Short mmCIF file of C-alpha atoms and ligand atoms in Angstrom, two decimals:
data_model
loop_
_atom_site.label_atom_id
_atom_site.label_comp_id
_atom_site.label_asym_id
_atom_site.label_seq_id
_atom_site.Cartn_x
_atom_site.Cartn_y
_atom_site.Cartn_z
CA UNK A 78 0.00 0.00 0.00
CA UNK A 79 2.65 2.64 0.68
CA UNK A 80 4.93 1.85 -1.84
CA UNK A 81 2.26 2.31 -4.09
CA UNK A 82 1.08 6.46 -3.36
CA UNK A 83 4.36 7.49 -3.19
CA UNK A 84 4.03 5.99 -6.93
CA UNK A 85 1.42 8.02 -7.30
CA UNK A 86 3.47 11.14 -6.33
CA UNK A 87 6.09 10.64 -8.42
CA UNK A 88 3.62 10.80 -11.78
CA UNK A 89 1.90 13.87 -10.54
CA UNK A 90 5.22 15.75 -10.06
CA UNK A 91 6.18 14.65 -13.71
CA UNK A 92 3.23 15.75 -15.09
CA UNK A 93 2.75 19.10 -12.78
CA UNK A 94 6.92 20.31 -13.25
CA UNK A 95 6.60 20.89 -17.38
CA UNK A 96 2.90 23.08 -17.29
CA UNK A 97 4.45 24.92 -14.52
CA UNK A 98 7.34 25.95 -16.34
CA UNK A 99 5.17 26.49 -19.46
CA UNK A 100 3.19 29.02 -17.52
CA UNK A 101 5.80 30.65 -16.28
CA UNK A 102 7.70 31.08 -18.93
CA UNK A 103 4.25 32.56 -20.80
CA UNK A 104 3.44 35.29 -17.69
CA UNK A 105 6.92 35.99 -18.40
CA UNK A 106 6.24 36.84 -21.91
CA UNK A 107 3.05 38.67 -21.60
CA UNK A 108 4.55 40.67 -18.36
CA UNK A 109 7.45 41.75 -21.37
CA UNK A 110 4.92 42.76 -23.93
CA UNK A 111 4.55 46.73 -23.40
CA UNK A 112 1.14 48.41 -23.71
CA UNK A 113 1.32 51.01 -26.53
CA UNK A 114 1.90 54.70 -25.74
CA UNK A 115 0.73 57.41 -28.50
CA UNK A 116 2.32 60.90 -28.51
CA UNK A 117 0.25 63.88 -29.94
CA UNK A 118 1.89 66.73 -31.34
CA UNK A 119 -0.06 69.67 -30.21
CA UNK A 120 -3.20 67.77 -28.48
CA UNK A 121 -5.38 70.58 -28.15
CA UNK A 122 -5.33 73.12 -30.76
CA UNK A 123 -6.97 76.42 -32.04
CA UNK A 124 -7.57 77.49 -35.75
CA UNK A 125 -9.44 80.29 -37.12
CA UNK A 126 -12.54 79.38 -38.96
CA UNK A 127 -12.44 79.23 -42.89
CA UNK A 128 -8.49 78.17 -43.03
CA UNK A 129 -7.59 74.59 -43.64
CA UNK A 130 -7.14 71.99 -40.99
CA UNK A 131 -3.80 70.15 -41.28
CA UNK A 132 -2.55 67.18 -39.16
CA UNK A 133 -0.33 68.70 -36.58
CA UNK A 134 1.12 64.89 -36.20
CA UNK A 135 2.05 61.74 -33.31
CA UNK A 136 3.96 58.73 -33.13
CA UNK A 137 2.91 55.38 -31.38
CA UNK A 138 5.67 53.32 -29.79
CA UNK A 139 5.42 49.57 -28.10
CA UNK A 140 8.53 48.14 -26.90
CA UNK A 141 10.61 50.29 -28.12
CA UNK A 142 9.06 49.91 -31.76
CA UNK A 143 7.11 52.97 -33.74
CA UNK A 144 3.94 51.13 -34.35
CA UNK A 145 2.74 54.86 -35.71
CA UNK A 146 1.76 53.30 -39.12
CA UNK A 147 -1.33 50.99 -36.94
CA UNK A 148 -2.67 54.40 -35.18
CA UNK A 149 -6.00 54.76 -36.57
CA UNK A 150 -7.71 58.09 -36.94
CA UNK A 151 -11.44 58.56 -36.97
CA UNK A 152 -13.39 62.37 -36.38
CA UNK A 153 -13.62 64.91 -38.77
CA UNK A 154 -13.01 69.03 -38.46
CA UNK A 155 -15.51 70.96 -40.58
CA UNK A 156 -13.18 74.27 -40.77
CA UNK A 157 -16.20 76.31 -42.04
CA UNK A 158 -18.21 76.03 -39.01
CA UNK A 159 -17.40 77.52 -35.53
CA UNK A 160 -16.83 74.71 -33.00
CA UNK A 161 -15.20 72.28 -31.02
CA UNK A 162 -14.04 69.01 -33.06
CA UNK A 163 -12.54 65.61 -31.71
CA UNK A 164 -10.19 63.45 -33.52
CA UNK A 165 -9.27 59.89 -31.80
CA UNK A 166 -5.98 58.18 -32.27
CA UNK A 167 -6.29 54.63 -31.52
CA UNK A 168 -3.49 52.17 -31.39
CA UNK A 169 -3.87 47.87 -30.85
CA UNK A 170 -0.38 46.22 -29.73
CA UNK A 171 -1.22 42.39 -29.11
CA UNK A 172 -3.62 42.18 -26.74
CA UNK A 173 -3.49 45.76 -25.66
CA UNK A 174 -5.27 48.82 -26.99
CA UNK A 175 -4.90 52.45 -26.09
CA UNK A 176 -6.69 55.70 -27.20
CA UNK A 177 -5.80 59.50 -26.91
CA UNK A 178 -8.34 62.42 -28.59
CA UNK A 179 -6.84 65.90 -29.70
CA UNK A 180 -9.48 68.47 -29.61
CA UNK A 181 -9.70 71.42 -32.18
CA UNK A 182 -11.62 74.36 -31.45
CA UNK A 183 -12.12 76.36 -34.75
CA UNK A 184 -12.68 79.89 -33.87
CA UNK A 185 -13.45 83.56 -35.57
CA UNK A 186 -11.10 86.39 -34.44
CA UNK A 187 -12.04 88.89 -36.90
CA UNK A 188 -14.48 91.61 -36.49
CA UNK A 189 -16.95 92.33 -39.00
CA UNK A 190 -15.98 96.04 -41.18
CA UNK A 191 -18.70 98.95 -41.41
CA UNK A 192 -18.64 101.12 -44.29
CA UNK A 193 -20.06 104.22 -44.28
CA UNK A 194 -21.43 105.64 -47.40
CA UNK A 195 -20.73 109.21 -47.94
CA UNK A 196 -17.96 111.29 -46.14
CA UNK A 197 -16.84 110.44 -42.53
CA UNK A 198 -16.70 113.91 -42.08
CA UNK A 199 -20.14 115.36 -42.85
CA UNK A 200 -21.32 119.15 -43.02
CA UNK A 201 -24.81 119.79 -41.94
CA UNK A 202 -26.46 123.34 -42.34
CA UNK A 203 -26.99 124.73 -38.98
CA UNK A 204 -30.48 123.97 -37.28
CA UNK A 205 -30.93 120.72 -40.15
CA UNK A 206 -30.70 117.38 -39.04
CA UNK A 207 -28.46 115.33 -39.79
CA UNK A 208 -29.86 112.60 -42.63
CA UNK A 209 -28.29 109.18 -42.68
CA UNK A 210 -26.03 108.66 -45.73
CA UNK A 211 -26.35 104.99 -44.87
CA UNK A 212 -23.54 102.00 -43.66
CA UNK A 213 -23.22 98.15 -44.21
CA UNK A 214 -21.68 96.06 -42.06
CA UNK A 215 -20.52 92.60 -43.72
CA UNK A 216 -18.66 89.96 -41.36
CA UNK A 217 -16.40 87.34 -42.41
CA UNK A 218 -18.42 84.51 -40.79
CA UNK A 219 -21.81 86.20 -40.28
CA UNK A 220 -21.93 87.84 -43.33
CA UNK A 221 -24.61 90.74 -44.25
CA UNK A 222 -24.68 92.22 -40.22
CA UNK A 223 -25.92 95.80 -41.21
CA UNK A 224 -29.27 95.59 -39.34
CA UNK A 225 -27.58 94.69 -36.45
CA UNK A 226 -25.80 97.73 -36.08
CA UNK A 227 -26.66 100.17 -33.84
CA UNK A 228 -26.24 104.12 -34.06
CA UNK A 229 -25.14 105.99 -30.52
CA UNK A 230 -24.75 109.81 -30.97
CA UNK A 231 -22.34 111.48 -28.86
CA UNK A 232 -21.78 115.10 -29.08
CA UNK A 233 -20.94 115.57 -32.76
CA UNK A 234 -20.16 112.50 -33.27
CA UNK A 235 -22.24 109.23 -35.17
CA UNK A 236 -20.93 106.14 -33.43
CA UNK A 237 -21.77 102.94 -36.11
CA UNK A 238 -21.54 99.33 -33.73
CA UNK A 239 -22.39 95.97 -34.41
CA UNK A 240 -20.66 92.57 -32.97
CA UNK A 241 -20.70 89.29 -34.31
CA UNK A 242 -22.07 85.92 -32.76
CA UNK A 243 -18.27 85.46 -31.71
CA UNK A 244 -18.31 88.81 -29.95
CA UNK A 245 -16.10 90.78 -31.80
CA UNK A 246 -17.17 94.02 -31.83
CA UNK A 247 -16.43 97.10 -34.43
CA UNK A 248 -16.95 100.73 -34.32
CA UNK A 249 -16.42 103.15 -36.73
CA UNK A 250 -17.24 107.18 -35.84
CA UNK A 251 -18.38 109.76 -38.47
CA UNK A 252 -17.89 113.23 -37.41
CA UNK A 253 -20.84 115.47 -38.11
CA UNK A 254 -20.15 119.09 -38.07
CA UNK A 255 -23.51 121.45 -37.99
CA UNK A 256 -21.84 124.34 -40.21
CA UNK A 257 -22.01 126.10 -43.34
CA UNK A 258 -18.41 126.10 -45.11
CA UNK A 259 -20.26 126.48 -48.60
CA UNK A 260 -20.30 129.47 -50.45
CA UNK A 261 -23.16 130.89 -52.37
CA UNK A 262 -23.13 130.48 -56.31
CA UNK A 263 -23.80 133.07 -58.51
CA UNK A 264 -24.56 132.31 -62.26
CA UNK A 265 -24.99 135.05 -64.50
CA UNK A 266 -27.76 135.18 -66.92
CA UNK A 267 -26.55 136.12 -70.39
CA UNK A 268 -22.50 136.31 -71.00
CA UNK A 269 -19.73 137.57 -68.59
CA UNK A 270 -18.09 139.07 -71.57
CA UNK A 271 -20.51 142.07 -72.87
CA UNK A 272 -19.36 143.72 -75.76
CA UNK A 273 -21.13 146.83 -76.82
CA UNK A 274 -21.00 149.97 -79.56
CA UNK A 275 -20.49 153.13 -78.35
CA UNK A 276 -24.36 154.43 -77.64
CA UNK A 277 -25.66 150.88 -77.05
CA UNK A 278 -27.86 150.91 -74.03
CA UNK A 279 -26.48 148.36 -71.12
CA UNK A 280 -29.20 146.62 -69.48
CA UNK A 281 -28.66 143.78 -66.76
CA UNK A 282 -29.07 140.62 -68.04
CA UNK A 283 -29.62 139.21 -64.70
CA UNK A 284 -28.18 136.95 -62.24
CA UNK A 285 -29.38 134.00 -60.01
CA UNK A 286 -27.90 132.50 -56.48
CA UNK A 287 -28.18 129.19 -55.22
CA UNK A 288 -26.67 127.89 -51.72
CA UNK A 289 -26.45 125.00 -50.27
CA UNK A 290 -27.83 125.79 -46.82
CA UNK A 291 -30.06 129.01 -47.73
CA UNK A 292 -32.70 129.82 -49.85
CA UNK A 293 -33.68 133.07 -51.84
CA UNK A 294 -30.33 135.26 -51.28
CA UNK A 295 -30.66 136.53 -55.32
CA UNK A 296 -32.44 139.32 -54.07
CA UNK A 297 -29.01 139.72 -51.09
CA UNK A 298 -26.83 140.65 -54.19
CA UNK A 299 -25.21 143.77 -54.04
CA UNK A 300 -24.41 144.83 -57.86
CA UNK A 301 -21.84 147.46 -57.98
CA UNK A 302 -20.18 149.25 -61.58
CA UNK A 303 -21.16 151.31 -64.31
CA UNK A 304 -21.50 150.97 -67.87
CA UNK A 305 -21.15 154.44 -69.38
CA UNK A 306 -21.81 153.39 -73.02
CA UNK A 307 -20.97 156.81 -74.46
CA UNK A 308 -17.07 156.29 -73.08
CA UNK A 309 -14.79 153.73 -74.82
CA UNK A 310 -13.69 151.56 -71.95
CA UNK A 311 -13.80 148.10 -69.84
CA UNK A 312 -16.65 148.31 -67.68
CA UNK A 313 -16.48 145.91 -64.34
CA UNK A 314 -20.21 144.80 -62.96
CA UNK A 315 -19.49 143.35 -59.65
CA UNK A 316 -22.45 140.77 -57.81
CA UNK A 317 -21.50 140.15 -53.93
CA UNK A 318 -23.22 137.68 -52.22
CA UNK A 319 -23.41 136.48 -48.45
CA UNK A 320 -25.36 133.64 -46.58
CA UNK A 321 -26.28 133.48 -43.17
CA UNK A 322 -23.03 131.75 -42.18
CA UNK A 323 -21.18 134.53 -43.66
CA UNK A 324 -20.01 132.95 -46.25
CA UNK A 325 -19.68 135.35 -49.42
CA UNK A 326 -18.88 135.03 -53.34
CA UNK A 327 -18.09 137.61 -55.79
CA UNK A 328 -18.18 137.56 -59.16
CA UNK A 329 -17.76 139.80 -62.42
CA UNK A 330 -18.97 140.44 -65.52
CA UNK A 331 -16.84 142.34 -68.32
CA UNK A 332 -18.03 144.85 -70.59
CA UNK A 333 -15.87 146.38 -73.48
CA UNK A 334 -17.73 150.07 -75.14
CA UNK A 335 -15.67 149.86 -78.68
CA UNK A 336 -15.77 151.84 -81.64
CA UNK A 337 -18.67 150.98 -83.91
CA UNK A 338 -16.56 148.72 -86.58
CA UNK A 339 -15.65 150.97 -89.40
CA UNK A 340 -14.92 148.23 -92.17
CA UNK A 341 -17.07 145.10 -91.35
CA UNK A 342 -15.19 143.29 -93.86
CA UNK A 343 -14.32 139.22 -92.85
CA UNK A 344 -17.08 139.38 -89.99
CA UNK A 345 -19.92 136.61 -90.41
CA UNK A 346 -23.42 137.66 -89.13
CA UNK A 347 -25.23 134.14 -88.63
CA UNK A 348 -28.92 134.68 -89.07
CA UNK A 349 -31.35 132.40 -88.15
CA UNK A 350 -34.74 133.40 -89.86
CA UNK A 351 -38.55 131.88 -88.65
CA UNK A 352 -38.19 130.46 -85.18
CA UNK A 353 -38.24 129.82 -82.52
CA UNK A 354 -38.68 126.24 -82.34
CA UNK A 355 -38.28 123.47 -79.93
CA UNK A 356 -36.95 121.03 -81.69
CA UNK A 357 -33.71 123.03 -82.81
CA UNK A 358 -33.43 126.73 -81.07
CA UNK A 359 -31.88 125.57 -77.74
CA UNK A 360 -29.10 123.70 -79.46
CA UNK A 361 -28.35 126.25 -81.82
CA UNK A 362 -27.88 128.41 -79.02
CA UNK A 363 -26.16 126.30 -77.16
CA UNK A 364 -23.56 125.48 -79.70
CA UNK A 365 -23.24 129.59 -79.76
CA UNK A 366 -22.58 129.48 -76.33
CA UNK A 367 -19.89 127.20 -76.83
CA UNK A 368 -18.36 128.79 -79.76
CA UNK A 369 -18.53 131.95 -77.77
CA UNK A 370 -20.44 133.34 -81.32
CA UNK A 371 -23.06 135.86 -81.02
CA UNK A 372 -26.00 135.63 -83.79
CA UNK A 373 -29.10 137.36 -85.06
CA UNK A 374 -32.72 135.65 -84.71
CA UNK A 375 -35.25 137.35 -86.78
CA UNK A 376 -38.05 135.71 -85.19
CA UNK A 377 -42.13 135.00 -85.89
CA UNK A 378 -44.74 134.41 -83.45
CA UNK A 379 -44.71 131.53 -81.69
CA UNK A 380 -46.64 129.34 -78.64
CA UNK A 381 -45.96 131.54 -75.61
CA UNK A 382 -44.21 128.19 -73.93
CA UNK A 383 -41.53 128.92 -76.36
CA UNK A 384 -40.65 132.43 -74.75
CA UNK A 385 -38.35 131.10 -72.82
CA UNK A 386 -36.17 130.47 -76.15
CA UNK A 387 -36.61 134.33 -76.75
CA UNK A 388 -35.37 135.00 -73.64
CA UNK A 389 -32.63 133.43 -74.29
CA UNK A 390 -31.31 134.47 -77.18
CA UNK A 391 -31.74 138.03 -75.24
CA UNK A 392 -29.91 137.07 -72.65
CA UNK A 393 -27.05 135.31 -74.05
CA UNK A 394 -26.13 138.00 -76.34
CA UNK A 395 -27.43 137.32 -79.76
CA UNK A 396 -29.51 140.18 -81.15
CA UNK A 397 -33.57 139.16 -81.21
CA UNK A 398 -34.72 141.26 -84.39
CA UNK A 399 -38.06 141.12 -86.55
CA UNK A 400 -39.39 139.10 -89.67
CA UNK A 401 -43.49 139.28 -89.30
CA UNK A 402 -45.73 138.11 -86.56
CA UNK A 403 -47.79 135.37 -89.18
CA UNK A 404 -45.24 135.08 -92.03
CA UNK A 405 -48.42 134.75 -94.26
CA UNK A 406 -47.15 136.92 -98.08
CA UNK A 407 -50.81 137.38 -99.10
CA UNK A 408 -51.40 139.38 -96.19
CA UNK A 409 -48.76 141.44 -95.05
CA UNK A 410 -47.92 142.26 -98.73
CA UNK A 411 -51.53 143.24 -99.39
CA UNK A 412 -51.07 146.41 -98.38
CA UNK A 413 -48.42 149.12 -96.05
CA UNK A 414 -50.74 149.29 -93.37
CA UNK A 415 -51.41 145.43 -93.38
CA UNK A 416 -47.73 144.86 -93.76
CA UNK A 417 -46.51 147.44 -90.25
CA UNK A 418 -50.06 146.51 -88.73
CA UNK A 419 -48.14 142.88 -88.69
CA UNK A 420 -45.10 144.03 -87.77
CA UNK A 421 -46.10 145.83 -84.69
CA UNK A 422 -47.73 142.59 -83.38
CA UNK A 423 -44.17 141.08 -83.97
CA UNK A 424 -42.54 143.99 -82.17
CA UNK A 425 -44.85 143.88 -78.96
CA UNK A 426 -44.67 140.24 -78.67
CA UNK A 427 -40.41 140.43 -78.89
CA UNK A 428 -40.72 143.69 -76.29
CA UNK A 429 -42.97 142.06 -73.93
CA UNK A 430 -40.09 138.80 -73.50
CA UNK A 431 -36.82 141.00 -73.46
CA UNK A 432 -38.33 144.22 -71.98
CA UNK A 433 -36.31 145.94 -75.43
CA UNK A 434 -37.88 147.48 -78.61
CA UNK A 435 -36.42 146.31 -81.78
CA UNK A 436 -35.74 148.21 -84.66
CA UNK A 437 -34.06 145.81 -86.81
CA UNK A 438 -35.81 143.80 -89.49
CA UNK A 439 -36.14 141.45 -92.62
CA UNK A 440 -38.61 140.85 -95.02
CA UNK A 441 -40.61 137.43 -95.25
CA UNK A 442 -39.25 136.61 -98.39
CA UNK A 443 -36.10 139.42 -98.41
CA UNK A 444 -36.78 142.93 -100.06
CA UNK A 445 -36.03 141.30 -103.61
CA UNK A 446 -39.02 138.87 -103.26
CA UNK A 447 -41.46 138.55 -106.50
CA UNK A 448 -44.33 136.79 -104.69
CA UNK A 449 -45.20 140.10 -103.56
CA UNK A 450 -46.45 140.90 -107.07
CA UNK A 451 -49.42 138.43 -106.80
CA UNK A 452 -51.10 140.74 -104.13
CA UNK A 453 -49.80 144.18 -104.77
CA UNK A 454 -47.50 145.65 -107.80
CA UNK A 455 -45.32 147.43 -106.26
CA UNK A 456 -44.93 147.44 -102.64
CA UNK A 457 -41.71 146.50 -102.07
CA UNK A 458 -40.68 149.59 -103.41
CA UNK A 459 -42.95 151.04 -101.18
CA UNK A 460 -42.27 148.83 -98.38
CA UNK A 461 -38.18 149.40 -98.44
CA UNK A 462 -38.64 153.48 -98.36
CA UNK A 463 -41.65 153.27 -95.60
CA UNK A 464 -39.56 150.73 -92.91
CA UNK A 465 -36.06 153.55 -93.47
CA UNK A 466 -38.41 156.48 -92.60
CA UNK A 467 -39.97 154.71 -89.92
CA UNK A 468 -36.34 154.37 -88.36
CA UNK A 469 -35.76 150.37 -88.81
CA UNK A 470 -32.75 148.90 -90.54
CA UNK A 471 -33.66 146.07 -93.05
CA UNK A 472 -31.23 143.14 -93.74
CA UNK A 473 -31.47 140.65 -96.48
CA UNK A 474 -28.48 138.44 -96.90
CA UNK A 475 -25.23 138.23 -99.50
CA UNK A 476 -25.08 134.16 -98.43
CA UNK A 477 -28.02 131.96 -98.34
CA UNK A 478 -27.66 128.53 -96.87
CA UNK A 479 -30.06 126.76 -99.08
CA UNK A 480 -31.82 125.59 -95.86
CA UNK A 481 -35.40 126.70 -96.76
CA UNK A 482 -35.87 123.36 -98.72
CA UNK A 483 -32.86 123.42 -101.29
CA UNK A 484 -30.81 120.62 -99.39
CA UNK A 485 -30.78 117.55 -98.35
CA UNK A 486 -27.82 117.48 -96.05
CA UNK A 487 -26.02 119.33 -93.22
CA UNK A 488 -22.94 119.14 -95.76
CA UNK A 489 -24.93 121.25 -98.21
CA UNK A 490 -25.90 123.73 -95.99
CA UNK A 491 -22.28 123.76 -94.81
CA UNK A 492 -21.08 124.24 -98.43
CA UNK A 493 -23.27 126.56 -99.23
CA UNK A 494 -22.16 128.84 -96.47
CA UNK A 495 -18.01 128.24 -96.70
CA UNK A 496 -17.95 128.62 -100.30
CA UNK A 497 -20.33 131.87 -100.26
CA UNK A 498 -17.80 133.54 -97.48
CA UNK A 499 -15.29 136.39 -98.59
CA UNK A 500 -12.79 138.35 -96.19
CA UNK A 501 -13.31 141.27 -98.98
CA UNK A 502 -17.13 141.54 -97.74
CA UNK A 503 -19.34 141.22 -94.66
CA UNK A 504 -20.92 138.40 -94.52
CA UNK A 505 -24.83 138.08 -94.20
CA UNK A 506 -25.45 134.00 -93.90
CA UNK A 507 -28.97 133.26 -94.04
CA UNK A 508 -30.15 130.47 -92.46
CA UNK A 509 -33.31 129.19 -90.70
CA UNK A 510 -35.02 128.35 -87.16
CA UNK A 511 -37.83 126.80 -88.02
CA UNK A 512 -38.93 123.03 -86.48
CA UNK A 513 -36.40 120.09 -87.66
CA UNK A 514 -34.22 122.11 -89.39
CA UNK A 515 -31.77 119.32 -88.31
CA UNK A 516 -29.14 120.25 -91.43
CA UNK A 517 -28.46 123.34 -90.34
CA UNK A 518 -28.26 122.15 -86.68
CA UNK A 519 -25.66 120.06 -87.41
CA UNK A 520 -23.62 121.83 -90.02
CA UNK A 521 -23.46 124.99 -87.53
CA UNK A 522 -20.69 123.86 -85.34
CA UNK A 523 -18.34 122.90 -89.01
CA UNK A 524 -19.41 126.46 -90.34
CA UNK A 525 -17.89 128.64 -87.14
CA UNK A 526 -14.93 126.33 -86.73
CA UNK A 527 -14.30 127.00 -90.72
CA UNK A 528 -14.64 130.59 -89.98
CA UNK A 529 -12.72 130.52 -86.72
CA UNK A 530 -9.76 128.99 -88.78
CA UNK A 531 -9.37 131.27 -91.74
CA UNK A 532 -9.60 134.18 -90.02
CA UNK A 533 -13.45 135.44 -89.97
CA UNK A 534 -15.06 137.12 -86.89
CA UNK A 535 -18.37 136.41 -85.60
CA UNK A 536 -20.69 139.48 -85.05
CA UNK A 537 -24.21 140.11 -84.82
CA UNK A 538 -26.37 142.69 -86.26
CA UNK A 539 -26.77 145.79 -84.29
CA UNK A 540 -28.56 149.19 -85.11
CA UNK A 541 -24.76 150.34 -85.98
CA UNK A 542 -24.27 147.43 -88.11
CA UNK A 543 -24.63 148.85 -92.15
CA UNK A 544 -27.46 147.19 -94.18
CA UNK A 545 -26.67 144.69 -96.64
CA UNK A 546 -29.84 144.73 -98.89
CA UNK A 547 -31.00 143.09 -102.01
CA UNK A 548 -32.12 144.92 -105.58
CA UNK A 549 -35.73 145.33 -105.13
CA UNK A 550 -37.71 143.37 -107.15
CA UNK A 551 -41.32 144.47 -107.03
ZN1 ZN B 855 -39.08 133.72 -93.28
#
């Protein structure tokens, strides 16, 4: 019996010794294995929103090995969107695992940018409010902020603030001053530049003021000067002008008395015959206005809305003369009385719009007309005597445009003028005002420059001015 446990013993021990050196052996193993450690490179980070997100980097290491190529990365940063973002780095090593996050917070720094429209320095007319000249405010994450921003006055000064949903705040200041640094305007009706003949009557053509701050000061100007237009000289008109914030202008107007012009050779009277009208009168006299030309309108009557074009002509210099109130042959040359019974009407209509009786005229027709012969044999003759005595000065013309229906293109009419020009003569262009007269319209501009270049002068016809008159006819 005893011999045969300790038997027993023995093939226990033999079995037990080799698993117990297997196990050990194996905890020895595993207790060697390391568990993996992962090293972040910046683990918690900022960016600014709308920039680009870029792996800052980390290394994984197990027993002594760089196991960085197993980390796996999962979590995404959206860098358009204000926020805080996770990314996990995970790393298995045998049996062991381990996990670090880095966290991102994407952020907006930048503060949104008002702009004000208009000046940041603004000048209000004392006692007026000041009138928004209006602001935007745009952010770089919040975009289109303007109605968020909010106006504080202080003092003189417009404060403009808005913030964004990060909190950054801007302010921008406009600086309103309540004072009038403006002066008054003056414009002067009818040229600066007057030229007149010795005896010519100087009347003021008029002036008008306009401020920014007050109203109604034409009547405030002082006018100072003489014109004596019996005495060769330069004449100085002077207009002074002062608002209620003392602010004044002054301006001048020139006016030359000269000889009446002894040899009238090389000057070109433009005259315009039959208007006004409103398709062409205001650019003709505009273009004279340019040019700096003065011209001769022998007008007819007209729709009183168009006496504003008289007016005009007045007061821009050109001479406003006479050709018949209805233009109609079988009446006026019916008979003397019917013909001066028409001109009168003419005359008081012109008087009434420039305040100045004319005494310069021309025939419907010219003095050398025939037509006249249908209604009366004879009275042109008549006519020519009966005007001289009654103290006007006729004018027919020496150059005739061809505009009365002759052409059919501004580069006729212009022809027709150039080639009729001498320097050896004074020149008497006729041309007309009447609606669409379009070819003469546009050839006017070609015709002065041709004069201006080969030595012509521009003049129109005054009471001084001789007649240039045609044979009569009838
Ligand atoms: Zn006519």
């Amino acid at each position: 019996m005893k011999v045969g446990k300790r038997k027993n013993k023995l093939k226990i021990i033999k079995i037990a010794t080799p698993i117990l050196m297997i196990t050990c052996i194996v905890t020895f193993i595993i207790c060697m294995i390391q568990t993996p450690k992962i090293e972040l490179i910046d683990p918690e980070l900022t960016i600014p929103v709308a920039t680009s997100y870029e792996e800052p980097g980390y290394q994984a290491y197990a027993n002594n090995q760089d196991i960085s190529d197993r980390v796996k990365i999962t979590g995404q940063v959206n860098t358009e969107k204000i926020g805080t973002y996770i990314i996990n780095y995970e790393a298995t090593y045998f049996l062991f695992h381990t996990k670090k996050i880095r966290i991102i917070e994407v952020i907006d720094e930048i503060p949104p940018i008002i702009e004000l429209m208009g000046e940041k320095e603004v000048f209000v007319c004392p006692n007026n409010t000041y009138e928004e000249l209006g602001y935007q405010a745009i952010d770089n994450y919040d975009k289109d902020l303007t109605s968020k921003v909010k106006i504080k006055e202080k003092k003189n000064e417009l404060h403009y603030e808005v913030e964004d949903s990060s909190k950054n705040k801007t302010v921008v200041t406009r600086i309103i001053h309540y004072e009038d640094k403006e002066s008054p305007k003056i414009e002067l009706k009818g040229s600066s530049n007057i030229t007149l003949y010795l005896g010519d009557k100087y009347k003021e053509p008029g002036y008008e003021v306009t401020d920014n701050c007050d109203k109604n000061l034409t009547s405030k100007v002082t006018v100072s000067g003489n014109v004596n237009s019996d005495k060769i000289g330069t004449y100085k008109i002077t207009y002074q002008v002062t608002d209620s914030s003392n602010n004044q202008s002054t301006l001048t107007r020139t006016v030359v008395v000269t000889n009446i012009p002894q040899n009238e050779n090389g000057i070109i009277y433009l005259t315009f015959d039959d208007g006004p009208s409103s398709t062409i009168t205001g650019s003709i006299l505009d273009i004279l206005k340019q040019e700096g030309v003065s011209a001769t309108f022998f007008v007819i009557n007209h729709d009183d809305n168009l006496n504003n074009l008289i007016k005009r002509e007045y007061e821009e210099g050109h001479t406003v003369a006479l050709h018949s109130y209805s233009h109609n042959y079988a009446n006026i040359y019916q008979s003397t009385s019917n013909y001066f019974e028409d001109l009168e009407k003419i005359k008081e209509k012109v008087r009434s719009i420039t305040g100045e009786t004319s005494n310069i005229i021309r025939f419907p027709g010219g003095s050398s007309n025939t037509i006249s012969k249908r209604y009366n044999i004879g009275i042109m003759s008549e006519l020519t005597k009966e005007v001289v005595n009654r103290g006007y000065h006729y004018f027919d013309w020496n150059i005739s445009s061809g505009d009365a229906g002759e052409v059919h293109s501004s580069e006729e009419v212009y022809q027709n003028v150039i080639t009729g020009l001498s320097r050896h003569k004074k020149n008497v262009v006729l041309m007309h005002d009447f609606e669409k007269n379009y070819y003469t319209l546009n050839a006017l501009r070609d015709i002065i420059k041709y004069g201006k270049e080969n030595g012509y002068t521009f003049a129109k016809i005054t009471p001084n001015t001789s007649m240039v008159t045609h044979r009569v006819a009838n």
